[in-house]
Amino acid sequence: RDQRTVWLGRVTAAQYCGLTCTSFLGSLLARTGERLEKDASLAWLNISPLTCSAYAVLLMALVALVLLQSPNFYDFVPADRRAGAPVAREDGVSTEDDRAHFRLVVVGLVLNIITKGSIGCYETLGVSYAQANLKMDGPTVGYYVAACGVLGVAFLLSFKQLGRLFDDVELVLYGIGVMVLSCLLMVRKFSEDIVGDDDHDVDAFAAWLTAIVGMYGVGYPIGHTAVIGWFSKAMKSRPQGMLMGLFASAGSVARIVFPICSGVASDLWGPDVVFACLAALL
């Protein structure tokens, strides 16, 4: 049985842990910055909730550079290839196979862009929604995101068990389906129809928390990883290095462009329109 999706899930778990679970560390640093900001002896460092996190990131980057320059560092992917190493070729592939290959590339790119862009919008509008409407401060929101990230990492590490129950296409559909529901829960009209409006504050928090858990804890980690695994398997023996690089680049561009566009749309028409459009795209 092809275990490619399982290994991708384990690799993605490390990346996703850095993306979401470190929000807990960022929240702790922000709280520490608030306390140290009042210390007159540290005024020369200009410590604040933001600069405290910046100093920590700078320190970790310097440590990483030192470790990379260490003589004990082992390069698992050597830059120099052996002259006689076999290189995958596409000679003899029929025109029909080329067309199917092109369709797979387009579908995979679209799914990757939409899923990456959606999580990028949640990183901006989801946090600002909690701060503006639920009166939650940034560090508190970070704690919730980190907790959801732990759940997402657990799912990513369980892809072997999930693979026994569902195939890659089903995982993609179910993961994106949860993402759609998460986006709809952020639309106030939709969430009020589901949970009612007897106690608006409690219901708004319940809808937001359910949406965050669905997006960060279930939908995105399962759906996006399954998309990459499905695409990798669909390519079979074809060269994948350039296409995987294209995937990563397209996803990174989506995480930049989507939040910018969603911010402009939110200012013009409100966040409900943004989340409804994300649900429609997914």
Short mmCIF file of C-alpha atoms in Angstrom, two decimals:
data_model
loop_
_atom_site.label_atom_id
_atom_site.label_comp_id
_atom_site.label_asym_id
_atom_site.label_seq_id
_atom_site.Cartn_x
_atom_site.Cartn_y
_atom_site.Cartn_z
CA ARG A 1 0.00 0.00 0.00
CA ASP A 2 1.27 3.45 -0.94
CA GLN A 3 2.16 5.26 2.31
CA ARG A 4 3.05 8.55 0.67
CA THR A 5 0.17 10.43 2.30
CA VAL A 6 1.16 9.02 5.70
CA TRP A 7 4.71 10.34 5.39
CA LEU A 8 3.46 13.66 4.06
CA GLY A 9 1.17 13.88 7.09
CA ARG A 10 4.12 13.37 9.44
CA VAL A 11 6.24 15.96 7.66
CA THR A 12 3.34 18.42 7.55
CA ALA A 13 2.73 17.84 11.28
CA ALA A 14 6.11 19.41 12.10
CA GLN A 15 5.41 22.38 9.82
CA TYR A 16 1.85 22.80 11.09
CA CYS A 17 3.03 22.63 14.69
CA GLY A 18 5.33 25.56 13.96
CA LEU A 19 2.50 27.44 12.26
CA THR A 20 -0.19 27.08 14.92
CA CYS A 21 1.17 25.66 18.17
CA THR A 22 3.84 28.35 18.47
CA SER A 23 0.97 30.80 18.92
CA PHE A 24 1.06 29.63 22.53
CA LEU A 25 4.72 30.67 22.77
CA GLY A 26 3.90 33.99 21.09
CA SER A 27 1.11 34.63 23.61
CA LEU A 28 3.45 33.90 26.51
CA LEU A 29 6.05 36.27 25.06
CA ALA A 30 3.40 38.96 24.63
CA ARG A 31 2.39 38.60 28.27
CA THR A 32 6.05 38.73 29.29
CA GLY A 33 6.55 41.86 27.20
CA GLU A 34 3.62 43.53 28.96
CA ARG A 35 5.27 42.94 32.34
CA LEU A 36 8.80 43.91 31.26
CA GLU A 37 7.55 47.04 29.51
CA LYS A 38 7.11 48.65 32.92
CA ASP A 39 10.67 47.82 34.06
CA ALA A 40 12.69 51.07 33.88
CA SER A 41 16.03 49.21 33.93
CA LEU A 42 15.20 47.64 30.54
CA ALA A 43 14.05 50.84 28.85
CA TRP A 44 17.06 50.76 26.50
CA LEU A 45 15.74 47.52 24.97
CA ASN A 46 12.38 49.12 24.14
CA ILE A 47 10.57 45.96 25.24
CA SER A 48 6.86 45.69 24.45
CA PRO A 49 4.46 42.80 23.68
CA LEU A 50 5.54 43.00 20.03
CA THR A 51 9.29 43.56 20.39
CA CYS A 52 9.60 40.76 22.96
CA SER A 53 8.40 38.27 20.34
CA ALA A 54 10.66 39.88 17.73
CA TYR A 55 13.71 39.42 19.97
CA ALA A 56 12.81 35.77 20.50
CA VAL A 57 12.44 35.12 16.75
CA LEU A 58 15.75 36.87 16.09
CA LEU A 59 17.47 34.72 18.71
CA MET A 60 16.03 31.50 17.27
CA ALA A 61 17.10 32.52 13.76
CA LEU A 62 20.66 33.16 14.93
CA VAL A 63 20.74 29.78 16.70
CA ALA A 64 19.50 28.09 13.52
CA LEU A 65 22.25 29.77 11.46
CA VAL A 66 24.89 28.63 13.94
CA LEU A 67 23.60 25.06 13.82
CA LEU A 68 23.59 25.06 10.01
CA GLN A 69 27.21 26.18 9.96
CA SER A 70 28.21 23.49 12.43
CA PRO A 71 30.62 20.85 11.05
CA ASN A 72 28.37 18.18 12.51
CA PHE A 73 25.42 19.24 10.34
CA TYR A 74 24.43 16.46 7.96
CA ASP A 75 22.84 17.38 4.63
CA PHE A 76 20.14 14.80 3.98
CA VAL A 77 19.66 16.12 0.44
CA PRO A 78 23.17 16.62 -1.02
CA ALA A 79 23.46 19.44 -3.54
CA ASP A 80 25.75 17.47 -5.85
CA ARG A 81 24.19 14.52 -7.65
CA ARG A 82 26.12 11.58 -8.90
CA ALA A 83 26.75 11.65 -12.60
CA GLY A 84 25.25 8.22 -13.10
CA ALA A 85 22.11 8.82 -11.03
CA PRO A 86 18.95 7.85 -12.93
CA VAL A 87 16.70 10.73 -13.91
CA ALA A 88 12.99 10.24 -14.47
CA ARG A 89 11.90 10.94 -18.04
CA GLU A 90 8.60 11.43 -19.77
CA ASP A 91 9.63 9.94 -23.14
CA GLY A 92 6.91 7.99 -24.84
CA VAL A 93 4.05 9.51 -22.88
CA SER A 94 1.00 9.78 -25.09
CA THR A 95 -0.83 12.99 -25.84
CA GLU A 96 -3.85 11.80 -23.86
CA ASP A 97 -1.65 11.19 -20.82
CA ASP A 98 -0.25 14.69 -21.20
CA ARG A 99 -3.76 16.14 -21.18
CA ALA A 100 -4.71 14.14 -18.09
CA HIS A 101 -1.47 15.23 -16.44
CA PHE A 102 -2.22 18.87 -17.21
CA ARG A 103 -5.75 18.57 -15.77
CA LEU A 104 -4.39 17.02 -12.59
CA VAL A 105 -1.86 19.84 -12.22
CA VAL A 106 -4.56 22.50 -12.66
CA VAL A 107 -6.97 20.84 -10.21
CA GLY A 108 -4.22 20.34 -7.65
CA LEU A 109 -3.02 23.94 -7.95
CA VAL A 110 -6.55 25.34 -7.57
CA LEU A 111 -7.24 23.21 -4.48
CA ASN A 112 -3.89 24.18 -2.97
CA ILE A 113 -4.41 27.90 -3.62
CA ILE A 114 -7.95 27.95 -2.20
CA THR A 115 -7.12 25.96 0.94
CA LYS A 116 -3.95 27.96 1.63
CA GLY A 117 -5.73 31.24 0.96
CA SER A 118 -8.60 30.32 3.28
CA ILE A 119 -6.32 29.59 6.22
CA GLY A 120 -4.52 32.87 5.50
CA CYS A 121 -7.82 34.75 5.78
CA TYR A 122 -8.58 33.02 9.07
CA GLU A 123 -5.21 34.09 10.45
CA THR A 124 -6.20 37.73 9.91
CA LEU A 125 -9.99 38.10 9.99
CA GLY A 126 -10.57 35.30 12.50
CA VAL A 127 -8.33 36.96 15.06
CA SER A 128 -9.62 40.47 14.37
CA TYR A 129 -13.22 39.19 14.63
CA ALA A 130 -12.53 37.80 18.12
CA GLN A 131 -10.85 41.03 19.22
CA ALA A 132 -13.54 43.32 17.84
CA ASN A 133 -16.73 41.37 18.54
CA LEU A 134 -15.82 39.06 21.43
CA LYS A 135 -13.56 41.55 23.26
CA MET A 136 -10.71 39.02 23.45
CA ASP A 137 -7.11 40.20 23.53
CA GLY A 138 -4.46 38.89 21.14
CA PRO A 139 -2.64 36.52 23.54
CA THR A 140 -5.92 34.86 24.56
CA VAL A 141 -6.80 34.25 20.92
CA GLY A 142 -3.32 32.80 20.48
CA TYR A 143 -3.99 30.25 23.22
CA TYR A 144 -7.13 29.06 21.44
CA VAL A 145 -5.36 28.82 18.08
CA ALA A 146 -2.50 26.87 19.65
CA ALA A 147 -4.94 24.41 21.24
CA CYS A 148 -6.62 23.88 17.87
CA GLY A 149 -3.18 23.42 16.32
CA VAL A 150 -2.43 20.59 18.76
CA LEU A 151 -5.62 18.87 17.58
CA GLY A 152 -4.58 19.37 13.95
CA VAL A 153 -1.13 17.90 14.61
CA ALA A 154 -2.78 14.87 16.25
CA PHE A 155 -4.86 14.32 13.11
CA LEU A 156 -1.79 14.68 10.89
CA LEU A 157 0.06 12.06 12.91
CA SER A 158 -2.98 9.76 12.60
CA PHE A 159 -3.05 9.65 8.80
CA LYS A 160 -2.12 5.96 8.83
CA GLN A 161 -5.31 5.17 10.74
CA LEU A 162 -7.35 7.62 8.65
CA GLY A 163 -6.01 5.98 5.48
CA ARG A 164 -7.51 2.68 6.57
CA LEU A 165 -10.96 4.26 6.80
CA PHE A 166 -10.92 6.69 3.87
CA ASP A 167 -9.05 7.09 0.61
CA ASP A 168 -7.33 10.35 -0.39
CA VAL A 169 -10.29 11.71 -2.36
CA GLU A 170 -12.64 11.15 0.59
CA LEU A 171 -10.20 12.87 2.94
CA VAL A 172 -10.02 15.85 0.58
CA LEU A 173 -13.81 16.08 0.37
CA TYR A 174 -14.40 15.71 4.11
CA GLY A 175 -11.59 18.11 5.02
CA ILE A 176 -12.78 20.81 2.63
CA GLY A 177 -16.37 20.18 3.75
CA VAL A 178 -15.39 21.01 7.34
CA MET A 179 -13.60 24.14 6.06
CA VAL A 180 -16.80 25.23 4.28
CA LEU A 181 -18.81 24.77 7.46
CA SER A 182 -16.21 26.75 9.41
CA CYS A 183 -16.49 29.65 6.97
CA LEU A 184 -20.29 29.59 7.13
CA LEU A 185 -20.23 29.68 10.94
CA MET A 186 -18.36 32.99 10.70
CA VAL A 187 -21.32 34.43 8.75
CA ARG A 188 -23.50 35.87 11.52
CA LYS A 189 -26.83 35.21 9.79
CA PHE A 190 -25.96 31.54 9.28
CA SER A 191 -24.62 31.00 12.81
CA GLU A 192 -27.61 32.75 14.42
CA ASP A 193 -30.00 30.49 12.53
CA ILE A 194 -28.17 27.43 13.92
CA VAL A 195 -27.46 28.35 17.55
CA GLY A 196 -30.25 30.89 18.06
CA ASP A 197 -29.96 34.39 19.46
CA ASP A 198 -31.23 34.16 23.05
CA ASP A 199 -27.81 35.05 24.44
CA HIS A 200 -25.89 36.72 21.65
CA ASP A 201 -22.53 36.89 23.45
CA VAL A 202 -22.45 33.20 24.34
CA ASP A 203 -23.71 32.14 20.92
CA ALA A 204 -21.18 34.34 19.09
CA PHE A 205 -18.33 32.84 21.11
CA ALA A 206 -19.62 29.29 20.55
CA ALA A 207 -19.88 29.88 16.79
CA TRP A 208 -16.39 31.41 16.62
CA LEU A 209 -14.82 28.63 18.70
CA THR A 210 -16.50 25.91 16.63
CA ALA A 211 -15.32 27.60 13.43
CA ILE A 212 -11.73 27.91 14.68
CA VAL A 213 -11.64 24.27 15.83
CA GLY A 214 -13.10 23.14 12.52
CA MET A 215 -10.64 25.13 10.43
CA TYR A 216 -7.39 24.79 12.41
CA GLY A 217 -8.03 21.48 14.14
CA VAL A 218 -9.77 19.36 11.49
CA GLY A 219 -10.54 20.83 8.07
CA TYR A 220 -7.31 22.45 6.91
CA PRO A 221 -4.74 19.92 8.20
CA ILE A 222 -6.68 16.95 6.81
CA GLY A 223 -7.94 18.51 3.57
CA HIS A 224 -4.75 20.27 2.51
CA THR A 225 -2.43 17.36 3.33
CA ALA A 226 -4.72 14.94 1.52
CA VAL A 227 -4.62 17.23 -1.54
CA ILE A 228 -0.81 17.04 -1.63
CA GLY A 229 -0.83 13.28 -1.08
CA TRP A 230 -3.44 12.71 -3.77
CA PHE A 231 -1.53 14.87 -6.24
CA SER A 232 1.76 13.10 -5.52
CA LYS A 233 0.19 9.69 -6.06
CA ALA A 234 -1.61 10.83 -9.22
CA MET A 235 1.71 11.89 -10.77
CA LYS A 236 3.03 8.32 -10.30
CA SER A 237 6.55 8.11 -11.75
CA ARG A 238 6.59 11.54 -13.36
CA PRO A 239 9.10 14.16 -12.12
CA GLN A 240 7.56 15.99 -9.16
CA GLY A 241 10.27 18.33 -7.90
CA MET A 242 9.36 21.31 -10.06
CA LEU A 243 5.62 20.77 -9.56
CA MET A 244 5.97 20.56 -5.79
CA GLY A 245 7.97 23.78 -5.90
CA LEU A 246 5.21 25.34 -7.98
CA PHE A 247 2.67 24.11 -5.42
CA ALA A 248 4.59 25.69 -2.56
CA SER A 249 5.05 28.97 -4.42
CA ALA A 250 1.38 29.18 -5.41
CA GLY A 251 0.31 28.45 -1.84
CA SER A 252 2.64 31.12 -0.47
CA VAL A 253 1.32 33.69 -2.94
CA ALA A 254 -2.24 32.75 -1.95
CA ARG A 255 -1.45 33.31 1.73
CA ILE A 256 -0.28 36.82 0.82
CA VAL A 257 -2.93 37.82 -1.72
CA PHE A 258 -6.04 36.33 -0.06
CA PRO A 259 -5.65 38.20 3.27
CA ILE A 260 -5.01 41.48 1.43
CA CYS A 261 -8.09 41.04 -0.75
CA SER A 262 -10.19 39.87 2.21
CA GLY A 263 -9.11 42.92 4.22
CA VAL A 264 -10.20 45.28 1.45
CA ALA A 265 -13.49 43.40 0.98
CA SER A 266 -14.11 43.40 4.73
CA ASP A 267 -13.69 47.18 4.90
CA LEU A 268 -16.07 47.66 1.97
CA TRP A 269 -18.78 45.04 2.61
CA GLY A 270 -18.06 43.52 6.01
CA PRO A 271 -16.53 40.20 7.15
CA ASP A 272 -19.73 38.23 6.50
CA VAL A 273 -19.30 38.73 2.75
CA VAL A 274 -15.67 37.58 2.92
CA PHE A 275 -16.44 34.34 4.76
CA ALA A 276 -19.43 33.64 2.52
CA CYS A 277 -17.20 34.06 -0.56
CA LEU A 278 -14.57 31.74 0.97
CA ALA A 279 -17.24 29.10 1.57
CA ALA A 280 -18.40 29.45 -2.03
CA LEU A 281 -14.84 29.12 -3.37
CA LEU A 282 -14.20 26.01 -1.30
#
